[in-house]
Amino acid sequence: MPGVRQVVDYALQRRAVLADVAAGRVATADACDAGVYLLQAASYHGRPTARPCPLCRQEPIVEVNWIFGERLGAAAGSARSADEISRLADAISEFTVHVVEVCRSCRWNHLVQSYVLGTDDASGGGRRRRRTASP
């Protein structure tokens, strides 16, 4: 998605949790604790992946995008589709997207990635974007 910046990947943290579960340091019930709202969001707003659940392997993981930001108003803290996020990125100055993977079978869930989107316009509108260096 164009304009993505400040990307944080939580893959190492995910691997550590899975290793702790495998070693018995963390109970499976503690790792598989998705709440009702997250499971509903996975059903209605989730994007299926080809990756199986790392714990139960019964069902493919679903990714859910949650949005947060001061300028989002009532939409802050809600799950949104990729299309809705793209439209918001063209209209809102800055907001954060958190990508959470969810297994609807065993309730595994983990934050996979977070990133910032938006026009980067302090006034909250317009299509101006700040140029950033590419890696």
mmCIF file of C-alpha atoms in Angstrom:
data_model
loop_
_atom_site.group_PDB
_atom_site.id
_atom_site.type_symbol
_atom_site.label_atom_id
_atom_site.label_comp_id
_atom_site.label_asym_id
_atom_site.label_seq_id
_atom_site.Cartn_x
_atom_site.Cartn_y
_atom_site.Cartn_z
ATOM 1 C CA MET A 1 0.000 0.000 0.000
ATOM 2 C CA PRO A 2 1.513 3.379 -0.964
ATOM 3 C CA GLY A 3 2.453 5.743 1.830
ATOM 4 C CA VAL A 4 3.194 3.018 4.402
ATOM 5 C CA ARG A 5 5.737 4.226 6.946
ATOM 6 C CA GLN A 6 7.051 3.403 10.405
ATOM 7 C CA VAL A 7 6.571 -0.338 9.924
ATOM 8 C CA VAL A 8 7.086 -2.559 12.974
ATOM 9 C CA ASP A 9 7.241 -6.332 12.492
ATOM 10 C CA TYR A 10 6.475 -8.538 15.502
ATOM 11 C CA ALA A 11 7.777 -11.814 14.015
ATOM 12 C CA LEU A 12 10.465 -12.305 16.684
ATOM 13 C CA GLN A 13 7.974 -11.767 19.484
ATOM 14 C CA ARG A 14 5.593 -14.237 17.797
ATOM 15 C CA ARG A 15 8.342 -16.849 17.527
ATOM 16 C CA ALA A 16 9.192 -16.377 21.208
ATOM 17 C CA VAL A 17 5.568 -16.929 22.272
ATOM 18 C CA LEU A 18 5.296 -20.046 20.111
ATOM 19 C CA ALA A 19 8.587 -21.368 21.542
ATOM 20 C CA ASP A 20 7.320 -20.716 25.080
ATOM 21 C CA VAL A 21 4.105 -22.627 24.343
ATOM 22 C CA ALA A 22 6.059 -25.537 22.825
ATOM 23 C CA ALA A 23 8.376 -25.630 25.854
ATOM 24 C CA GLY A 24 5.462 -25.527 28.307
ATOM 25 C CA ARG A 25 6.432 -22.144 29.795
ATOM 26 C CA VAL A 26 3.160 -20.630 28.534
ATOM 27 C CA ALA A 27 -0.141 -22.491 28.631
ATOM 28 C CA THR A 28 -1.906 -22.929 25.302
ATOM 29 C CA ALA A 29 -5.020 -21.369 26.858
ATOM 30 C CA ASP A 30 -3.002 -18.201 27.595
ATOM 31 C CA ALA A 31 -1.805 -17.968 23.979
ATOM 32 C CA CYS A 32 -5.228 -18.803 22.547
ATOM 33 C CA ASP A 33 -7.272 -16.076 24.187
ATOM 34 C CA ALA A 34 -8.945 -14.175 21.350
ATOM 35 C CA GLY A 35 -11.995 -12.341 22.631
ATOM 36 C CA VAL A 36 -15.468 -12.302 21.129
ATOM 37 C CA TYR A 37 -14.943 -8.978 19.320
ATOM 38 C CA LEU A 38 -11.694 -10.146 17.739
ATOM 39 C CA LEU A 39 -13.322 -13.387 16.568
ATOM 40 C CA GLN A 40 -16.265 -11.442 15.110
ATOM 41 C CA ALA A 41 -13.883 -9.038 13.382
ATOM 42 C CA ALA A 42 -12.018 -12.018 11.928
ATOM 43 C CA SER A 43 -15.285 -13.354 10.507
ATOM 44 C CA TYR A 44 -16.510 -10.067 9.013
ATOM 45 C CA HIS A 45 -13.378 -8.037 8.241
ATOM 46 C CA GLY A 46 -10.625 -10.652 8.180
ATOM 47 C CA ARG A 47 -8.531 -11.529 5.166
ATOM 48 C CA PRO A 48 -7.876 -15.282 4.907
ATOM 49 C CA THR A 49 -4.285 -16.361 4.382
ATOM 50 C CA ALA A 50 -2.750 -19.609 3.158
ATOM 51 C CA ARG A 51 -0.820 -20.013 6.442
ATOM 52 C CA PRO A 52 -2.184 -22.645 8.854
ATOM 53 C CA CYS A 53 -2.589 -21.811 12.529
ATOM 54 C CA PRO A 54 0.820 -22.319 14.189
ATOM 55 C CA LEU A 55 -0.786 -24.101 17.156
ATOM 56 C CA CYS A 56 -3.788 -26.180 16.081
ATOM 57 C CA ARG A 57 -3.080 -26.384 12.325
ATOM 58 C CA GLN A 58 -6.837 -26.938 11.795
ATOM 59 C CA GLU A 59 -7.643 -23.774 9.904
ATOM 60 C CA PRO A 60 -5.830 -21.058 7.962
ATOM 61 C CA ILE A 61 -4.984 -17.878 9.843
ATOM 62 C CA VAL A 62 -7.133 -14.795 9.196
ATOM 63 C CA GLU A 63 -5.557 -11.314 9.350
ATOM 64 C CA VAL A 64 -7.587 -8.468 10.830
ATOM 65 C CA ASN A 65 -6.664 -4.786 10.412
ATOM 66 C CA TRP A 66 -7.420 -2.523 13.388
ATOM 67 C CA ILE A 67 -7.103 1.250 13.032
ATOM 68 C CA PHE A 68 -6.128 3.791 15.674
ATOM 69 C CA GLY A 69 -5.630 7.546 15.559
ATOM 70 C CA GLU A 70 -6.869 10.842 16.950
ATOM 71 C CA ARG A 71 -8.363 12.040 13.661
ATOM 72 C CA LEU A 72 -10.411 8.883 13.068
ATOM 73 C CA GLY A 73 -13.147 9.880 15.489
ATOM 74 C CA ALA A 74 -15.634 7.073 16.158
ATOM 75 C CA ALA A 75 -13.787 4.777 13.725
ATOM 76 C CA ALA A 76 -10.735 4.616 16.021
ATOM 77 C CA GLY A 77 -10.204 1.196 17.551
ATOM 78 C CA SER A 78 -12.243 -0.645 14.949
ATOM 79 C CA ALA A 79 -11.521 -3.380 12.429
ATOM 80 C CA ARG A 80 -11.573 -2.301 8.773
ATOM 81 C CA SER A 81 -11.140 -3.897 5.368
ATOM 82 C CA ALA A 82 -8.164 -3.098 3.152
ATOM 83 C CA ASP A 83 -10.410 -1.012 0.866
ATOM 84 C CA GLU A 84 -11.680 1.079 3.767
ATOM 85 C CA ILE A 85 -8.137 1.616 5.029
ATOM 86 C CA SER A 86 -7.013 2.710 1.579
ATOM 87 C CA ARG A 87 -9.803 5.315 1.415
ATOM 88 C CA LEU A 88 -8.971 6.556 4.898
ATOM 89 C CA ALA A 89 -5.295 6.851 3.951
ATOM 90 C CA ASP A 90 -6.274 9.356 1.255
ATOM 91 C CA ALA A 91 -8.488 11.387 3.593
ATOM 92 C CA ILE A 92 -6.925 11.326 7.086
ATOM 93 C CA SER A 93 -3.598 12.935 7.969
ATOM 94 C CA GLU A 94 -2.215 10.056 10.038
ATOM 95 C CA PHE A 95 -3.392 6.856 11.687
ATOM 96 C CA THR A 96 -1.913 3.524 12.714
ATOM 97 C CA VAL A 97 -2.919 0.104 11.413
ATOM 98 C CA HIS A 98 -2.353 -2.979 13.569
ATOM 99 C CA VAL A 99 -2.460 -6.322 11.750
ATOM 100 C CA VAL A 100 -3.521 -9.181 14.025
ATOM 101 C CA GLU A 101 -3.526 -12.831 12.997
ATOM 102 C CA VAL A 102 -6.391 -14.911 14.358
ATOM 103 C CA CYS A 103 -7.342 -18.578 14.316
ATOM 104 C CA ARG A 104 -11.093 -18.944 14.582
ATOM 105 C CA SER A 105 -10.727 -22.594 15.669
ATOM 106 C CA CYS A 106 -8.382 -22.443 18.664
ATOM 107 C CA ARG A 107 -8.531 -18.645 19.255
ATOM 108 C CA TRP A 108 -4.783 -18.093 18.708
ATOM 109 C CA ASN A 109 -4.077 -14.414 18.062
ATOM 110 C CA HIS A 110 -0.985 -12.308 17.793
ATOM 111 C CA LEU A 111 -0.037 -8.832 16.624
ATOM 112 C CA VAL A 112 1.890 -9.377 13.388
ATOM 113 C CA GLN A 113 2.688 -5.864 12.211
ATOM 114 C CA SER A 114 1.873 -2.210 12.739
ATOM 115 C CA TYR A 115 2.378 0.721 10.396
ATOM 116 C CA VAL A 116 1.362 4.331 9.868
ATOM 117 C CA LEU A 117 -0.714 5.590 6.945
ATOM 118 C CA GLY A 118 -2.276 8.888 5.944
ATOM 119 C CA THR A 119 -1.723 12.024 3.959
ATOM 120 C CA ASP A 120 0.777 13.344 6.545
ATOM 121 C CA ASP A 121 -0.948 16.714 6.232
ATOM 122 C CA ALA A 122 -1.234 18.395 9.638
ATOM 123 C CA SER A 123 -4.571 19.981 8.695
ATOM 124 C CA GLY A 124 -6.184 16.542 8.285
ATOM 125 C CA GLY A 125 -7.036 16.737 4.597
ATOM 126 C CA GLY A 126 -5.462 16.860 1.194
ATOM 127 C CA ARG A 127 -3.316 14.372 -0.646
ATOM 128 C CA ARG A 128 0.170 15.698 0.144
ATOM 129 C CA ARG A 129 2.514 12.986 1.351
ATOM 130 C CA ARG A 130 5.902 13.332 2.965
ATOM 131 C CA ARG A 131 8.661 11.754 0.947
ATOM 132 C CA THR A 132 10.703 9.175 2.814
ATOM 133 C CA ALA A 133 13.900 7.394 1.916
ATOM 134 C CA SER A 134 13.532 3.888 0.550
ATOM 135 C CA PRO A 135 15.549 1.100 2.190
#
